[in-house]
PDB file of C-alpha atoms in Angstrom:
ATOM      1  CA  MET A   1     -70.835 -38.828  14.213  1.00 41.00           C
ATOM      2  CA  THR A   2     -73.612 -36.941  12.443  1.00 40.00           C
ATOM      3  CA  THR A   3     -76.788 -38.843  11.661  1.00 41.00           C
ATOM      4  CA  HIS A   4     -79.445 -37.883   9.152  1.00 45.00           C
ATOM      5  CA  ASN A   5     -83.175 -38.361   9.412  1.00 49.00           C
ATOM      6  CA  ASN A   6     -83.819 -40.195   6.160  1.00 49.00           C
ATOM      7  CA  THR A   7     -87.577 -40.123   6.739  1.00 49.00           C
ATOM      8  CA  ASN A   8     -87.630 -36.314   6.786  1.00 54.00           C
ATOM      9  CA  ILE A   9     -85.472 -36.134   3.665  1.00 46.00           C
ATOM     10  CA  THR A  10     -87.773 -38.534   1.852  1.00 50.00           C
ATOM     11  CA  GLU A  11     -90.888 -36.595   2.865  1.00 50.00           C
ATOM     12  CA  LYS A  12     -89.295 -33.328   1.738  1.00 49.00           C
ATOM     13  CA  ASN A  13     -88.441 -34.833  -1.637  1.00 50.00           C
ATOM     14  CA  LYS A  14     -92.024 -36.023  -2.037  1.00 50.00           C
ATOM     15  CA  LEU A  15     -93.311 -32.518  -1.427  1.00 49.00           C
ATOM     16  CA  THR A  16     -90.988 -31.006  -4.038  1.00 59.00           C
ATOM     17  CA  HIS A  17     -92.136 -33.501  -6.658  1.00 72.00           C
ATOM     18  CA  ASN A  18     -95.870 -33.141  -6.007  1.00 87.00           C
ATOM     19  CA  PHE A  19     -97.721 -30.544  -8.031  1.00 91.00           C
ATOM     20  CA  GLN A  20    -101.260 -29.257  -8.306  1.00 93.00           C
ATOM     21  CA  ILE A  21    -103.685 -28.549 -11.146  1.00 95.00           C
ATOM     22  CA  ALA A  22    -107.017 -27.068 -10.053  1.00 94.00           C
ATOM     23  CA  ASP A  23    -107.858 -28.897  -6.815  1.00 92.00           C
ATOM     24  CA  GLN A  24    -105.985 -32.103  -7.649  1.00 94.00           C
ATOM     25  CA  ILE A  25    -102.502 -32.942  -6.329  1.00 94.00           C
ATOM     26  CA  PHE A  26    -100.323 -35.331  -8.343  1.00 95.00           C
ATOM     27  CA  GLN A  27     -97.251 -37.231  -7.214  1.00 93.00           C
ATOM     28  CA  SER A  28     -95.505 -37.634 -10.574  1.00 95.00           C
ATOM     29  CA  ARG A  29     -94.475 -34.841 -12.924  1.00 96.00           C
ATOM     30  CA  LEU A  30     -94.412 -37.247 -15.857  1.00 96.00           C
ATOM     31  CA  MET A  31     -97.644 -37.618 -17.840  1.00 96.00           C
ATOM     32  CA  LEU A  32     -97.961 -40.460 -20.325  1.00 95.00           C
ATOM     33  CA  GLY A  33    -100.088 -41.058 -23.413  1.00 92.00           C
ATOM     34  CA  THR A  34    -101.733 -44.315 -24.466  1.00 91.00           C
ATOM     35  CA  GLY A  35    -101.401 -44.232 -28.255  1.00 87.00           C
ATOM     36  CA  ARG A  36     -99.115 -45.937 -30.772  1.00 87.00           C
ATOM     37  CA  TYR A  37     -98.085 -48.897 -28.620  1.00 89.00           C
ATOM     38  CA  ARG A  38     -97.648 -52.219 -30.395  1.00 89.00           C
ATOM     39  CA  ASN A  39    -100.055 -53.940 -28.019  1.00 91.00           C
ATOM     40  CA  SER A  40    -101.957 -53.425 -24.766  1.00 90.00           C
ATOM     41  CA  ASP A  41     -99.372 -55.244 -22.650  1.00 91.00           C
ATOM     42  CA  GLU A  42     -96.660 -52.801 -23.687  1.00 93.00           C
ATOM     43  CA  ALA A  43     -98.919 -49.885 -22.841  1.00 93.00           C
ATOM     44  CA  ILE A  44     -99.871 -51.223 -19.399  1.00 94.00           C
ATOM     45  CA  ASN A  45     -96.288 -52.177 -18.517  1.00 94.00           C
ATOM     46  CA  SER A  46     -95.019 -48.771 -19.633  1.00 95.00           C
ATOM     47  CA  ILE A  47     -97.598 -46.940 -17.550  1.00 95.00           C
ATOM     48  CA  GLU A  48     -96.578 -48.969 -14.510  1.00 94.00           C
ATOM     49  CA  ALA A  49     -92.855 -48.385 -15.087  1.00 96.00           C
ATOM     50  CA  SER A  50     -93.342 -44.646 -15.606  1.00 95.00           C
ATOM     51  CA  LYS A  51     -95.085 -44.182 -12.239  1.00 95.00           C
ATOM     52  CA  ALA A  52     -97.075 -41.443 -13.963  1.00 95.00           C
ATOM     53  CA  SER A  53    -100.091 -40.012 -12.136  1.00 94.00           C
ATOM     54  CA  ILE A  54    -101.873 -38.626 -15.207  1.00 96.00           C
ATOM     55  CA  ILE A  55    -102.655 -40.721 -18.279  1.00 96.00           C
ATOM     56  CA  THR A  56    -104.045 -39.079 -21.392  1.00 94.00           C
ATOM     57  CA  VAL A  57    -106.506 -40.833 -23.709  1.00 93.00           C
ATOM     58  CA  ALA A  58    -107.652 -39.726 -27.172  1.00 90.00           C
ATOM     59  CA  ILE A  59    -111.440 -39.678 -27.011  1.00 87.00           C
ATOM     60  CA  ARG A  60    -111.926 -39.892 -30.786  1.00 72.00           C
ATOM     61  CA  ARG A  61    -110.547 -43.447 -30.672  1.00 61.00           C
ATOM     62  CA  ILE A  62    -113.688 -44.422 -28.739  1.00 59.00           C
ATOM     63  CA  LYS A  63    -116.649 -44.450 -31.116  1.00 50.00           C
ATOM     64  CA  THR A  64    -119.354 -44.515 -28.450  1.00 50.00           C
ATOM     65  CA  LEU A  65    -119.674 -44.817 -24.703  1.00 50.00           C
ATOM     66  CA  LYS A  66    -120.907 -48.363 -25.311  1.00 54.00           C
ATOM     67  CA  ASP A  67    -117.352 -49.291 -26.329  1.00 52.00           C
ATOM     68  CA  ILE A  68    -116.262 -48.921 -22.696  1.00 50.00           C
ATOM     69  CA  GLY A  69    -116.130 -52.392 -21.163  1.00 45.00           C
ATOM     70  CA  LYS A  70    -115.257 -54.213 -24.393  1.00 43.00           C
ATOM     71  CA  SER A  71    -111.621 -55.052 -23.706  1.00 43.00           C
ATOM     72  CA  ASN A  72    -110.103 -51.818 -24.985  1.00 69.00           C
ATOM     73  CA  LEU A  73    -107.073 -50.252 -23.310  1.00 79.00           C
ATOM     74  CA  ILE A  74    -109.180 -47.975 -21.112  1.00 85.00           C
ATOM     75  CA  ASP A  75    -110.716 -51.032 -19.446  1.00 82.00           C
ATOM     76  CA  LEU A  76    -107.311 -52.559 -18.723  1.00 87.00           C
ATOM     77  CA  ILE A  77    -105.992 -49.541 -16.813  1.00 89.00           C
ATOM     78  CA  ASN A  78    -106.526 -49.321 -13.063  1.00 89.00           C
ATOM     79  CA  TRP A  79    -108.106 -45.875 -12.833  1.00 92.00           C
ATOM     80  CA  LYS A  80    -108.277 -46.049  -9.037  1.00 91.00           C
ATOM     81  CA  ASN A  81    -104.591 -45.100  -8.961  1.00 89.00           C
ATOM     82  CA  LEU A  82    -104.407 -42.940 -12.072  1.00 95.00           C
ATOM     83  CA  TRP A  83    -106.063 -39.724 -13.222  1.00 96.00           C
ATOM     84  CA  MET A  84    -107.589 -39.774 -16.688  1.00 95.00           C
ATOM     85  CA  LEU A  85    -106.885 -36.814 -18.933  1.00 96.00           C
ATOM     86  CA  PRO A  86    -109.171 -37.106 -21.981  1.00 95.00           C
ATOM     87  CA  ASN A  87    -107.864 -35.236 -24.998  1.00 94.00           C
ATOM     88  CA  THR A  88    -109.499 -33.883 -28.125  1.00 94.00           C
ATOM     89  CA  ALA A  89    -106.760 -35.111 -30.481  1.00 91.00           C
ATOM     90  CA  GLY A  90    -107.928 -35.226 -34.090  1.00 89.00           C
ATOM     91  CA  CYS A  91    -110.338 -32.298 -33.773  1.00 92.00           C
ATOM     92  CA  GLU A  92    -109.918 -29.711 -36.522  1.00 92.00           C
ATOM     93  CA  THR A  93    -112.325 -27.025 -35.284  1.00 94.00           C
ATOM     94  CA  ALA A  94    -113.311 -25.451 -31.991  1.00 95.00           C
ATOM     95  CA  ASP A  95    -116.867 -26.766 -32.271  1.00 95.00           C
ATOM     96  CA  GLU A  96    -115.654 -30.318 -32.842  1.00 94.00           C
ATOM     97  CA  ALA A  97    -113.275 -30.085 -29.879  1.00 95.00           C
ATOM     98  CA  ILE A  98    -116.093 -28.868 -27.630  1.00 95.00           C
ATOM     99  CA  ARG A  99    -118.274 -31.843 -28.585  1.00 94.00           C
ATOM    100  CA  ILE A 100    -115.454 -34.326 -27.981  1.00 94.00           C
ATOM    101  CA  ALA A 101    -114.567 -32.669 -24.661  1.00 94.00           C
ATOM    102  CA  SER A 102    -118.119 -33.258 -23.446  1.00 92.00           C
ATOM    103  CA  LEU A 103    -117.817 -36.929 -24.369  1.00 92.00           C
ATOM    104  CA  GLY A 104    -114.524 -37.042 -22.444  1.00 92.00           C
ATOM    105  CA  ILE A 105    -116.253 -35.996 -19.236  1.00 91.00           C
ATOM    106  CA  GLU A 106    -118.780 -38.795 -19.680  1.00 91.00           C
ATOM    107  CA  ILE A 107    -115.947 -41.292 -20.129  1.00 91.00           C
ATOM    108  CA  ASN A 108    -114.386 -40.013 -16.903  1.00 92.00           C
ATOM    109  CA  LYS A 109    -117.621 -40.929 -15.168  1.00 91.00           C
ATOM    110  CA  GLN A 110    -117.619 -44.375 -16.775  1.00 89.00           C
ATOM    111  CA  VAL A 111    -114.234 -45.193 -15.207  1.00 90.00           C
ATOM    112  CA  GLY A 112    -115.351 -44.000 -11.786  1.00 92.00           C
ATOM    113  CA  GLN A 113    -114.023 -40.434 -11.820  1.00 93.00           C
ATOM    114  CA  SER A 114    -117.271 -38.496 -11.573  1.00 92.00           C
ATOM    115  CA  ASP A 115    -115.466 -35.447 -10.168  1.00 93.00           C
ATOM    116  CA  ASN A 116    -112.935 -35.351 -13.011  1.00 95.00           C
ATOM    117  CA  ARG A 117    -113.603 -32.422 -15.369  1.00 96.00           C
ATOM    118  CA  PHE A 118    -110.086 -32.301 -16.818  1.00 97.00           C
ATOM    119  CA  ILE A 119    -109.662 -32.042 -20.573  1.00 96.00           C
ATOM    120  CA  LYS A 120    -106.571 -31.686 -22.709  1.00 96.00           C
ATOM    121  CA  LEU A 121    -107.693 -29.349 -25.469  1.00 97.00           C
ATOM    122  CA  GLU A 122    -106.262 -29.917 -28.940  1.00 94.00           C
ATOM    123  CA  VAL A 123    -107.505 -28.091 -32.026  1.00 95.00           C
ATOM    124  CA  ILE A 124    -105.316 -29.005 -35.007  1.00 92.00           C
ATOM    125  CA  SER A 125    -106.435 -27.904 -38.471  1.00 85.00           C
ATOM    126  CA  ASP A 126    -102.983 -28.416 -40.016  1.00 80.00           C
ATOM    127  CA  SER A 127    -102.946 -32.118 -40.933  1.00 78.00           C
ATOM    128  CA  ASN A 128     -99.401 -32.004 -42.375  1.00 78.00           C
ATOM    129  CA  ASN A 129     -97.387 -30.421 -39.585  1.00 78.00           C
ATOM    130  CA  LEU A 130     -99.919 -31.060 -36.779  1.00 82.00           C
ATOM    131  CA  LEU A 131     -99.487 -27.567 -35.384  1.00 88.00           C
ATOM    132  CA  PRO A 132    -102.291 -26.365 -33.090  1.00 92.00           C
ATOM    133  CA  ASP A 133    -104.746 -23.714 -34.261  1.00 94.00           C
ATOM    134  CA  PRO A 134    -104.358 -20.727 -31.894  1.00 94.00           C
ATOM    135  CA  ILE A 135    -107.693 -19.075 -32.737  1.00 96.00           C
ATOM    136  CA  GLY A 136    -109.700 -22.285 -32.535  1.00 95.00           C
ATOM    137  CA  THR A 137    -107.946 -23.255 -29.303  1.00 96.00           C
ATOM    138  CA  LEU A 138    -108.693 -19.911 -27.661  1.00 97.00           C
ATOM    139  CA  LYS A 139    -112.342 -20.053 -28.762  1.00 96.00           C
ATOM    140  CA  ALA A 140    -112.875 -23.606 -27.488  1.00 97.00           C
ATOM    141  CA  ALA A 141    -110.970 -22.947 -24.264  1.00 97.00           C
ATOM    142  CA  GLU A 142    -113.108 -19.934 -23.376  1.00 97.00           C
ATOM    143  CA  TYR A 143    -116.314 -21.917 -23.906  1.00 97.00           C
ATOM    144  CA  LEU A 144    -115.115 -24.925 -21.903  1.00 97.00           C
ATOM    145  CA  VAL A 145    -113.803 -22.819 -19.014  1.00 97.00           C
ATOM    146  CA  ASN A 146    -117.220 -21.152 -18.790  1.00 97.00           C
ATOM    147  CA  LYS A 147    -118.739 -24.651 -18.581  1.00 96.00           C
ATOM    148  CA  ASN A 148    -116.501 -25.449 -15.584  1.00 95.00           C
ATOM    149  CA  PHE A 149    -114.063 -27.729 -17.406  1.00 97.00           C
ATOM    150  CA  VAL A 150    -110.478 -27.869 -16.145  1.00 97.00           C
ATOM    151  CA  VAL A 151    -108.840 -26.965 -19.448  1.00 97.00           C
ATOM    152  CA  LEU A 152    -105.254 -27.806 -20.373  1.00 97.00           C
ATOM    153  CA  PRO A 153    -104.746 -26.338 -23.860  1.00 97.00           C
ATOM    154  CA  TYR A 154    -102.058 -27.660 -26.194  1.00 96.00           C
ATOM    155  CA  ILE A 155    -100.411 -24.750 -28.020  1.00 96.00           C
ATOM    156  CA  TYR A 156     -97.497 -23.634 -30.134  1.00 94.00           C
ATOM    157  CA  PRO A 157     -95.087 -21.905 -27.716  1.00 95.00           C
ATOM    158  CA  ASP A 158     -96.531 -18.414 -28.168  1.00 95.00           C
ATOM    159  CA  PRO A 159     -96.085 -16.382 -24.944  1.00 96.00           C
ATOM    160  CA  ILE A 160     -98.975 -14.035 -25.782  1.00 97.00           C
ATOM    161  CA  LEU A 161    -101.416 -16.869 -26.444  1.00 97.00           C
ATOM    162  CA  ALA A 162    -100.233 -18.673 -23.319  1.00 96.00           C
ATOM    163  CA  LYS A 163    -101.014 -15.601 -21.216  1.00 97.00           C
ATOM    164  CA  GLN A 164    -104.398 -15.083 -22.874  1.00 97.00           C
ATOM    165  CA  LEU A 165    -105.375 -18.688 -22.119  1.00 97.00           C
ATOM    166  CA  GLU A 166    -104.240 -18.285 -18.529  1.00 97.00           C
ATOM    167  CA  ASP A 167    -106.217 -15.050 -18.196  1.00 97.00           C
ATOM    168  CA  ILE A 168    -109.475 -16.639 -19.367  1.00 96.00           C
ATOM    169  CA  GLY A 169    -109.133 -19.335 -16.716  1.00 96.00           C
ATOM    170  CA  CYS A 170    -107.197 -22.294 -18.107  1.00 97.00           C
ATOM    171  CA  HIS A 171    -105.660 -24.268 -15.246  1.00 96.00           C
ATOM    172  CA  ALA A 172    -102.446 -25.237 -17.053  1.00 96.00           C
ATOM    173  CA  ILE A 173    -100.778 -24.504 -20.391  1.00 97.00           C
ATOM    174  CA  MET A 174     -99.165 -27.166 -22.592  1.00 97.00           C
ATOM    175  CA  PRO A 175     -96.713 -25.652 -25.110  1.00 96.00           C
ATOM    176  CA  LEU A 176     -95.222 -28.111 -27.577  1.00 93.00           C
ATOM    177  CA  GLY A 177     -91.517 -28.917 -27.511  1.00 89.00           C
ATOM    178  CA  SER A 178     -91.719 -29.663 -31.239  1.00 84.00           C
ATOM    179  CA  PRO A 179     -94.421 -31.137 -33.516  1.00 80.00           C
ATOM    180  CA  ILE A 180     -96.270 -34.233 -32.293  1.00 80.00           C
ATOM    181  CA  GLY A 181     -94.343 -37.448 -32.853  1.00 80.00           C
ATOM    182  CA  SER A 182     -91.425 -35.660 -34.562  1.00 81.00           C
ATOM    183  CA  GLY A 183     -88.784 -36.485 -31.960  1.00 80.00           C
ATOM    184  CA  GLN A 184     -87.103 -33.136 -32.662  1.00 83.00           C
ATOM    185  CA  GLY A 185     -86.707 -32.333 -28.976  1.00 84.00           C
ATOM    186  CA  ILE A 186     -87.361 -28.932 -27.433  1.00 90.00           C
ATOM    187  CA  GLN A 187     -87.320 -26.165 -30.033  1.00 87.00           C
ATOM    188  CA  ASN A 188     -88.169 -22.463 -29.522  1.00 87.00           C
ATOM    189  CA  LEU A 189     -86.352 -22.431 -26.206  1.00 91.00           C
ATOM    190  CA  GLU A 190     -86.520 -18.667 -25.805  1.00 93.00           C
ATOM    191  CA  ASN A 191     -90.306 -18.593 -26.253  1.00 94.00           C
ATOM    192  CA  ILE A 192     -90.751 -21.408 -23.759  1.00 94.00           C
ATOM    193  CA  LYS A 193     -88.544 -19.579 -21.263  1.00 95.00           C
ATOM    194  CA  ILE A 194     -90.754 -16.484 -21.589  1.00 96.00           C
ATOM    195  CA  ILE A 195     -93.862 -18.602 -20.992  1.00 96.00           C
ATOM    196  CA  LEU A 196     -92.271 -20.134 -17.893  1.00 96.00           C
ATOM    197  CA  GLU A 197     -91.211 -16.743 -16.526  1.00 95.00           C
ATOM    198  CA  ASN A 198     -94.658 -15.180 -16.941  1.00 94.00           C
ATOM    199  CA  ALA A 199     -96.946 -18.052 -16.005  1.00 95.00           C
ATOM    200  CA  LYS A 200     -98.880 -18.318 -12.763  1.00 95.00           C
ATOM    201  CA  VAL A 201    -100.318 -21.722 -13.691  1.00 96.00           C
ATOM    202  CA  PRO A 202     -98.510 -25.028 -14.310  1.00 96.00           C
ATOM    203  CA  ILE A 203     -96.636 -25.320 -17.609  1.00 96.00           C
ATOM    204  CA  VAL A 204     -96.421 -28.794 -19.136  1.00 97.00           C
ATOM    205  CA  ILE A 205     -94.008 -29.361 -22.027  1.00 95.00           C
ATOM    206  CA  ASP A 206     -95.861 -31.586 -24.465  1.00 92.00           C
ATOM    207  CA  ALA A 207     -94.821 -33.324 -27.711  1.00 88.00           C
ATOM    208  CA  GLY A 208     -91.584 -33.787 -29.622  1.00 86.00           C
ATOM    209  CA  ILE A 209     -89.468 -35.275 -26.844  1.00 92.00           C
ATOM    210  CA  SER A 210     -87.567 -38.361 -27.991  1.00 92.00           C
ATOM    211  CA  ARG A 211     -85.044 -39.100 -25.255  1.00 92.00           C
ATOM    212  CA  ALA A 212     -84.517 -38.876 -21.517  1.00 95.00           C
ATOM    213  CA  SER A 213     -82.077 -35.970 -21.746  1.00 95.00           C
ATOM    214  CA  GLU A 214     -84.779 -33.831 -23.401  1.00 95.00           C
ATOM    215  CA  ALA A 215     -87.298 -34.605 -20.664  1.00 95.00           C
ATOM    216  CA  SER A 216     -84.662 -33.632 -18.115  1.00 95.00           C
ATOM    217  CA  GLN A 217     -83.934 -30.437 -20.063  1.00 94.00           C
ATOM    218  CA  ALA A 218     -87.588 -29.423 -19.866  1.00 95.00           C
ATOM    219  CA  MET A 219     -87.604 -29.879 -16.093  1.00 95.00           C
ATOM    220  CA  GLU A 220     -84.257 -28.096 -15.665  1.00 95.00           C
ATOM    221  CA  MET A 221     -85.813 -25.070 -17.396  1.00 93.00           C
ATOM    222  CA  GLY A 222     -88.484 -24.937 -14.700  1.00 94.00           C
ATOM    223  CA  ALA A 223     -91.377 -26.696 -16.424  1.00 95.00           C
ATOM    224  CA  THR A 224     -93.989 -28.066 -14.062  1.00 96.00           C
ATOM    225  CA  ALA A 225     -94.273 -31.403 -15.848  1.00 96.00           C
ATOM    226  CA  VAL A 226     -93.676 -33.257 -19.109  1.00 96.00           C
ATOM    227  CA  LEU A 227     -96.186 -35.141 -21.250  1.00 95.00           C
ATOM    228  CA  LEU A 228     -94.929 -37.649 -23.796  1.00 93.00           C
ATOM    229  CA  ASN A 229     -96.114 -40.701 -25.692  1.00 93.00           C
ATOM    230  CA  THR A 230     -94.311 -41.592 -28.918  1.00 93.00           C
ATOM    231  CA  ALA A 231     -90.856 -41.554 -27.293  1.00 93.00           C
ATOM    232  CA  VAL A 232     -91.945 -44.471 -25.126  1.00 95.00           C
ATOM    233  CA  ALA A 233     -94.400 -46.270 -27.422  1.00 93.00           C
ATOM    234  CA  LYS A 234     -92.074 -46.356 -30.439  1.00 93.00           C
ATOM    235  CA  SER A 235     -88.863 -47.207 -28.601  1.00 94.00           C
ATOM    236  CA  SER A 236     -87.416 -50.712 -28.879  1.00 94.00           C
ATOM    237  CA  ASN A 237     -88.194 -51.351 -25.219  1.00 96.00           C
ATOM    238  CA  PRO A 238     -91.125 -49.168 -24.088  1.00 96.00           C
ATOM    239  CA  THR A 239     -91.045 -50.345 -20.475  1.00 96.00           C
ATOM    240  CA  MET A 240     -87.364 -49.511 -20.110  1.00 96.00           C
ATOM    241  CA  MET A 241     -87.850 -46.167 -21.852  1.00 96.00           C
ATOM    242  CA  ALA A 242     -90.765 -45.319 -19.547  1.00 96.00           C
ATOM    243  CA  GLU A 243     -88.553 -45.905 -16.529  1.00 96.00           C
ATOM    244  CA  ALA A 244     -85.781 -43.809 -18.088  1.00 96.00           C
ATOM    245  CA  MET A 245     -88.238 -40.946 -18.612  1.00 95.00           C
ATOM    246  CA  LYS A 246     -89.431 -41.251 -15.014  1.00 96.00           C
ATOM    247  CA  LEU A 247     -85.882 -40.940 -13.710  1.00 96.00           C
ATOM    248  CA  SER A 248     -84.988 -38.093 -16.069  1.00 95.00           C
ATOM    249  CA  VAL A 249     -87.978 -36.028 -14.952  1.00 95.00           C
ATOM    250  CA  ILE A 250     -87.010 -36.541 -11.306  1.00 94.00           C
ATOM    251  CA  SER A 251     -83.377 -35.714 -12.057  1.00 94.00           C
ATOM    252  CA  GLY A 252     -84.280 -32.574 -14.024  1.00 95.00           C
ATOM    253  CA  ARG A 253     -86.581 -31.371 -11.270  1.00 94.00           C
ATOM    254  CA  ASN A 254     -83.878 -31.920  -8.648  1.00 93.00           C
ATOM    255  CA  CYS A 255     -81.393 -30.025 -10.812  1.00 93.00           C
ATOM    256  CA  TYR A 256     -83.801 -27.089 -11.135  1.00 93.00           C
ATOM    257  CA  LEU A 257     -84.504 -27.000  -7.399  1.00 92.00           C
ATOM    258  CA  ALA A 258     -80.824 -27.276  -6.502  1.00 90.00           C
ATOM    259  CA  GLY A 259     -80.013 -24.150  -8.519  1.00 90.00           C
ATOM    260  CA  ILE A 260     -77.909 -24.372 -11.674  1.00 85.00           C
ATOM    261  CA  MET A 261     -74.567 -22.563 -11.625  1.00 81.00           C
ATOM    262  CA  LYS A 262     -74.165 -19.535 -13.864  1.00 83.00           C
ATOM    263  CA  THR A 263     -72.212 -19.968 -17.074  1.00 76.00           C
ATOM    264  CA  GLN A 264     -68.819 -18.240 -17.029  1.00 74.00           C
ATOM    265  CA  SER A 265     -66.926 -16.914 -20.041  1.00 74.00           C
ATOM    266  CA  ASN A 266     -63.592 -18.182 -18.671  1.00 72.00           C
ATOM    267  CA  GLY A 267     -62.425 -21.248 -16.818  1.00 74.00           C
ATOM    268  CA  TYR A 268     -62.013 -21.008 -13.035  1.00 67.00           C
ATOM    269  CA  SER A 269     -60.022 -23.330 -10.843  1.00 63.00           C
ATOM    270  CA  SER A 270     -62.010 -25.384  -8.371  1.00 64.00           C
ATOM    271  CA  SER A 271     -59.023 -25.515  -6.016  1.00 61.00           C
ATOM    272  CA  PRO A 272     -58.364 -22.644  -3.560  1.00 62.00           C
ATOM    273  CA  GLU A 273     -55.383 -20.332  -4.129  1.00 62.00           C
ATOM    274  CA  ASN A 274     -54.860 -19.673  -0.414  1.00 64.00           C
ATOM    275  CA  GLY A 275     -53.031 -22.288   1.566  1.00 60.00           C
ATOM    276  CA  ARG A 276     -51.628 -23.962  -1.502  1.00 62.00           C
ATOM    277  CA  LEU A 277     -48.570 -26.127  -0.879  1.00 59.00           C
ATOM    278  CA  LYS A 278     -45.408 -24.372  -2.043  1.00 62.00           C
ATOM    279  CA  LEU A 279     -42.517 -26.409  -3.408  1.00 63.00           C
ATOM    280  CA  ILE A 280     -39.028 -25.292  -2.373  1.00 60.00           C
TER     281      ILE A 280
END
């Protein structure tokens, strides 16, 4: 009777799910946002159910550093076990994003992460469609990289821009699946595939995902991770949806690692022709 070392299998699975940005290693490939929840309890419970390692926070929602410690959501999160990813959501220009990014680093220090220089860079001048500004993003990213920020820029899935941002030193690229909060799923699949094929840094699919199957699809394509918020926060049961997203990211990653069969133009029998029982 063959026995299996379950401990070794478990450890191997852990290694395949870990990933690295800059000098930080993260256990979960699901990143979760903190906006649009109906209340703080739903947000906290969803974060716990998701088992996410990275939690993103919009810095513009915090008016001043003095607001930290006044019963806002940031104070309710246990940052000893989670990595804060401040984002510059709401910034319309490169200069504004740079100022907010600097505030984000100070907030990292306030929650006890003095070595955390991560920033999710968003520059969105289009208030109707919420599409990121490529020129403003590139300008702000170059400045922040030179100031030793770990920059994760949010972009439209443009392979050329993605490569330019990688070349100037961004540590990960975050192409959108579809516009923020739209729930349209993953659009521009061919562009995203090109980005994935050419990238030497982690690629995080961000925005537009509405259901677990879409999160799994992103991972099956070879994405490093998925970041989502509205899909969980605006579901009928955010905690349950967070768990569903956790499982779908794991499933999609396993599918990608296992190797997906090639599509065939015709049907092929799964039963062997040789040795088939012949009826007389």
